[in-house]
Amino acid sequence: MERIEISTSRKTCLVDITRDVERVVKGGGVEKGICFVFVPHTTAAIIINENADPSVGEDILMEINKIVPFSNNYSHLEGNAAAHIKSSIIGQSATLFIENGRLVLGRWQGIYFCEFDGPRRRGVWVKVIEDLRK
Ligand code: ZN
């Protein structure tokens, strides 16, 4: 298992980690298998979506921030209840296929770390499982 280090620069942002995950997959030398990506944080998440046009990510963030407003008489006293809710709705992990030593992603897809309570230093765990079947 390998850890990808991320430094986020804003309160909410999407960070494209596709290249970092690909580097872990290549480093593992696995030709065929499964790649798990997991975020060990309660105010962050993982999504897979378009990485060709950055405005898609901005729209996703804008709408998520509307669905879950930053303040709404939440009970959680730390002040980051919205970030916990966004993290819970979106989820902490992604599962990808590996074929011919590479991640199988659609032409326009990338893997994004979602920051909901930044800026912070963060980590993402990546584990590669080899498929040994013939
Ligand atoms: Zn909290």
PDB file of C-alpha atoms and ligand atoms in Angstrom:
ATOM      1  CA  MET A   1       0.000   0.000   0.000  1.00  0.00           C
ATOM      2  CA  GLU A   2       1.278   3.457  -0.876  1.00  0.00           C
ATOM      3  CA  ARG A   3       0.349   6.912   0.337  1.00  0.00           C
ATOM      4  CA  ILE A   4      -0.073   9.884  -1.994  1.00  0.00           C
ATOM      5  CA  GLU A   5       0.619  13.205  -0.252  1.00  0.00           C
ATOM      6  CA  ILE A   6      -1.602  16.163  -1.132  1.00  0.00           C
ATOM      7  CA  SER A   7      -1.507  19.799  -0.040  1.00  0.00           C
ATOM      8  CA  THR A   8      -4.766  21.597  -0.711  1.00  0.00           C
ATOM      9  CA  SER A   9      -4.833  25.348  -1.197  1.00  0.00           C
ATOM     10  CA  ARG A  10      -8.478  26.289  -0.657  1.00  0.00           C
ATOM     11  CA  LYS A  11     -11.415  25.536   1.647  1.00  0.00           C
ATOM     12  CA  THR A  12     -13.046  23.405  -1.054  1.00  0.00           C
ATOM     13  CA  CYS A  13     -11.274  22.196  -4.163  1.00  0.00           C
ATOM     14  CA  LEU A  14     -10.755  19.205  -6.408  1.00  0.00           C
ATOM     15  CA  VAL A  15      -7.219  17.889  -6.909  1.00  0.00           C
ATOM     16  CA  ASP A  16      -6.531  15.674  -9.923  1.00  0.00           C
ATOM     17  CA  ILE A  17      -4.570  12.679  -8.586  1.00  0.00           C
ATOM     18  CA  THR A  18      -4.845  10.490 -11.707  1.00  0.00           C
ATOM     19  CA  ARG A  19      -1.104  10.718 -12.479  1.00  0.00           C
ATOM     20  CA  ASP A  20      -0.179   9.933  -8.865  1.00  0.00           C
ATOM     21  CA  VAL A  21      -2.396   6.832  -8.831  1.00  0.00           C
ATOM     22  CA  GLU A  22      -0.994   5.761 -12.219  1.00  0.00           C
ATOM     23  CA  ARG A  23       2.538   6.124 -10.838  1.00  0.00           C
ATOM     24  CA  VAL A  24       1.684   3.764  -7.965  1.00  0.00           C
ATOM     25  CA  VAL A  25       0.166   1.253 -10.403  1.00  0.00           C
ATOM     26  CA  LYS A  26       3.250   1.360 -12.666  1.00  0.00           C
ATOM     27  CA  GLY A  27       5.560   1.055  -9.663  1.00  0.00           C
ATOM     28  CA  GLY A  28       3.750  -2.096  -8.549  1.00  0.00           C
ATOM     29  CA  GLY A  29       4.414  -3.850 -11.866  1.00  0.00           C
ATOM     30  CA  VAL A  30       0.964  -5.421 -11.914  1.00  0.00           C
ATOM     31  CA  GLU A  31      -0.329  -6.146 -15.427  1.00  0.00           C
ATOM     32  CA  LYS A  32      -3.864  -7.148 -14.487  1.00  0.00           C
ATOM     33  CA  GLY A  33      -5.736  -6.446 -11.283  1.00  0.00           C
ATOM     34  CA  ILE A  34      -7.650  -4.020  -9.113  1.00  0.00           C
ATOM     35  CA  CYS A  35      -6.615  -0.656  -7.711  1.00  0.00           C
ATOM     36  CA  PHE A  36      -8.259   0.671  -4.555  1.00  0.00           C
ATOM     37  CA  VAL A  37      -8.055   4.361  -3.750  1.00  0.00           C
ATOM     38  CA  PHE A  38      -9.053   5.303  -0.200  1.00  0.00           C
ATOM     39  CA  VAL A  39      -9.199   8.636   1.629  1.00  0.00           C
ATOM     40  CA  PRO A  40      -8.636   8.313   5.412  1.00  0.00           C
ATOM     41  CA  HIS A  41     -10.266  11.656   6.214  1.00  0.00           C
ATOM     42  CA  THR A  42     -13.736  12.586   7.451  1.00  0.00           C
ATOM     43  CA  THR A  43     -13.929  15.880   5.538  1.00  0.00           C
ATOM     44  CA  ALA A  44     -12.647  14.764   2.134  1.00  0.00           C
ATOM     45  CA  ALA A  45     -13.759  12.387  -0.612  1.00  0.00           C
ATOM     46  CA  ILE A  46     -12.913  10.755  -3.952  1.00  0.00           C
ATOM     47  CA  ILE A  47     -14.711  11.177  -7.259  1.00  0.00           C
ATOM     48  CA  ILE A  48     -14.062  10.022 -10.789  1.00  0.00           C
ATOM     49  CA  ASN A  49     -15.149  12.556 -13.390  1.00  0.00           C
ATOM     50  CA  GLU A  50     -14.099  14.670 -16.348  1.00  0.00           C
ATOM     51  CA  ASN A  51     -10.539  15.986 -16.271  1.00  0.00           C
ATOM     52  CA  ALA A  52     -10.470  17.556 -19.732  1.00  0.00           C
ATOM     53  CA  ASP A  53     -12.388  20.751 -18.894  1.00  0.00           C
ATOM     54  CA  PRO A  54     -11.645  22.180 -15.398  1.00  0.00           C
ATOM     55  CA  SER A  55     -15.002  24.004 -15.377  1.00  0.00           C
ATOM     56  CA  VAL A  56     -16.734  20.649 -14.779  1.00  0.00           C
ATOM     57  CA  GLY A  57     -14.997  20.352 -11.405  1.00  0.00           C
ATOM     58  CA  GLU A  58     -15.870  23.946 -10.544  1.00  0.00           C
ATOM     59  CA  ASP A  59     -19.536  23.266 -11.343  1.00  0.00           C
ATOM     60  CA  ILE A  60     -19.513  20.099  -9.232  1.00  0.00           C
ATOM     61  CA  LEU A  61     -18.100  22.020  -6.262  1.00  0.00           C
ATOM     62  CA  MET A  62     -20.504  24.923  -6.726  1.00  0.00           C
ATOM     63  CA  GLU A  63     -23.535  22.621  -6.698  1.00  0.00           C
ATOM     64  CA  ILE A  64     -22.286  20.496  -3.774  1.00  0.00           C
ATOM     65  CA  ASN A  65     -21.762  23.709  -1.790  1.00  0.00           C
ATOM     66  CA  LYS A  66     -25.379  24.689  -2.559  1.00  0.00           C
ATOM     67  CA  ILE A  67     -26.799  21.288  -1.591  1.00  0.00           C
ATOM     68  CA  VAL A  68     -24.855  21.334   1.700  1.00  0.00           C
ATOM     69  CA  PRO A  69     -24.438  24.971   2.846  1.00  0.00           C
ATOM     70  CA  PHE A  70     -21.450  25.913   5.023  1.00  0.00           C
ATOM     71  CA  SER A  71     -23.680  27.024   7.885  1.00  0.00           C
ATOM     72  CA  ASN A  72     -27.140  25.685   8.660  1.00  0.00           C
ATOM     73  CA  ASN A  73     -27.531  25.536  12.444  1.00  0.00           C
ATOM     74  CA  TYR A  74     -25.523  22.320  12.590  1.00  0.00           C
ATOM     75  CA  SER A  75     -24.960  20.612  15.953  1.00  0.00           C
ATOM     76  CA  HIS A  76     -21.279  19.761  15.349  1.00  0.00           C
ATOM     77  CA  LEU A  77     -19.321  22.442  17.234  1.00  0.00           C
ATOM     78  CA  GLU A  78     -16.046  22.130  15.314  1.00  0.00           C
ATOM     79  CA  GLY A  79     -17.527  24.334  12.581  1.00  0.00           C
ATOM     80  CA  ASN A  80     -16.992  21.919   9.708  1.00  0.00           C
ATOM     81  CA  ALA A  81     -20.265  19.954   9.719  1.00  0.00           C
ATOM     82  CA  ALA A  82     -20.844  20.741   6.035  1.00  0.00           C
ATOM     83  CA  ALA A  83     -17.506  19.129   5.154  1.00  0.00           C
ATOM     84  CA  HIS A  84     -18.392  15.946   7.096  1.00  0.00           C
ATOM     85  CA  ILE A  85     -21.749  15.742   5.292  1.00  0.00           C
ATOM     86  CA  LYS A  86     -20.216  16.255   1.825  1.00  0.00           C
ATOM     87  CA  SER A  87     -17.618  13.600   2.580  1.00  0.00           C
ATOM     88  CA  SER A  88     -20.364  11.171   3.668  1.00  0.00           C
ATOM     89  CA  ILE A  89     -22.517  11.794   0.613  1.00  0.00           C
ATOM     90  CA  ILE A  90     -19.698  11.415  -1.924  1.00  0.00           C
ATOM     91  CA  GLY A  91     -17.668   8.650  -0.289  1.00  0.00           C
ATOM     92  CA  GLN A  92     -14.072   7.790   0.608  1.00  0.00           C
ATOM     93  CA  SER A  93     -13.032   5.360  -2.066  1.00  0.00           C
ATOM     94  CA  ALA A  94     -12.864   4.346  -5.691  1.00  0.00           C
ATOM     95  CA  THR A  95     -12.151   0.969  -7.275  1.00  0.00           C
ATOM     96  CA  LEU A  96     -10.485   0.813 -10.668  1.00  0.00           C
ATOM     97  CA  PHE A  97      -9.434  -1.960 -13.031  1.00  0.00           C
ATOM     98  CA  ILE A  98      -5.856  -2.468 -14.183  1.00  0.00           C
ATOM     99  CA  GLU A  99      -5.276  -3.981 -17.616  1.00  0.00           C
ATOM    100  CA  ASN A 100      -1.941  -4.177 -19.448  1.00  0.00           C
ATOM    101  CA  GLY A 101      -0.282  -2.419 -16.520  1.00  0.00           C
ATOM    102  CA  ARG A 102      -2.496   0.667 -16.781  1.00  0.00           C
ATOM    103  CA  LEU A 103      -5.601   2.039 -15.102  1.00  0.00           C
ATOM    104  CA  VAL A 104      -8.768   1.498 -17.126  1.00  0.00           C
ATOM    105  CA  LEU A 105     -10.417   4.920 -17.306  1.00  0.00           C
ATOM    106  CA  GLY A 106     -12.777   6.422 -19.838  1.00  0.00           C
ATOM    107  CA  ARG A 107     -11.256   8.876 -22.276  1.00  0.00           C
ATOM    108  CA  TRP A 108     -12.451  11.906 -20.300  1.00  0.00           C
ATOM    109  CA  GLN A 109     -12.200  10.475 -16.795  1.00  0.00           C
ATOM    110  CA  GLY A 110      -9.784  11.424 -14.058  1.00  0.00           C
ATOM    111  CA  ILE A 111      -9.531  10.634 -10.336  1.00  0.00           C
ATOM    112  CA  TYR A 112     -10.087  13.582  -8.018  1.00  0.00           C
ATOM    113  CA  PHE A 113      -9.373  14.130  -4.362  1.00  0.00           C
ATOM    114  CA  CYS A 114     -12.167  16.364  -3.004  1.00  0.00           C
ATOM    115  CA  GLU A 115     -11.171  18.809  -0.283  1.00  0.00           C
ATOM    116  CA  PHE A 116     -14.077  20.101   1.798  1.00  0.00           C
ATOM    117  CA  ASP A 117     -12.262  21.574   4.809  1.00  0.00           C
ATOM    118  CA  GLY A 118      -8.976  22.958   3.573  1.00  0.00           C
ATOM    119  CA  PRO A 119      -6.425  24.127   3.164  1.00  0.00           C
ATOM    120  CA  ARG A 120      -4.685  21.140   4.717  1.00  0.00           C
ATOM    121  CA  ARG A 121      -2.092  18.449   4.195  1.00  0.00           C
ATOM    122  CA  ARG A 122      -3.839  15.236   3.201  1.00  0.00           C
ATOM    123  CA  GLY A 123      -3.074  11.681   2.233  1.00  0.00           C
ATOM    124  CA  VAL A 124      -4.672   9.101  -0.026  1.00  0.00           C
ATOM    125  CA  TRP A 125      -3.989   5.376   0.243  1.00  0.00           C
ATOM    126  CA  VAL A 126      -3.594   3.327  -2.927  1.00  0.00           C
ATOM    127  CA  LYS A 127      -3.516  -0.464  -2.928  1.00  0.00           C
ATOM    128  CA  VAL A 128      -2.980  -2.630  -5.977  1.00  0.00           C
ATOM    129  CA  ILE A 129      -4.207  -6.244  -6.018  1.00  0.00           C
ATOM    130  CA  GLU A 130      -2.896  -8.525  -8.741  1.00  0.00           C
ATOM    131  CA  ASP A 131      -5.304 -10.810 -10.610  1.00  0.00           C
ATOM    132  CA  LEU A 132      -3.357 -14.081 -10.833  1.00  0.00           C
ATOM    133  CA  ARG A 133      -6.040 -16.055 -12.708  1.00  0.00           C
ATOM    134  CA  LYS A 134      -5.129 -17.401 -16.159  1.00  0.00           C
TER     135      LYS A 134
HETATM  136 ZN    ZN B   1     -15.542  18.165  12.512  1.00  0.00          ZN
END
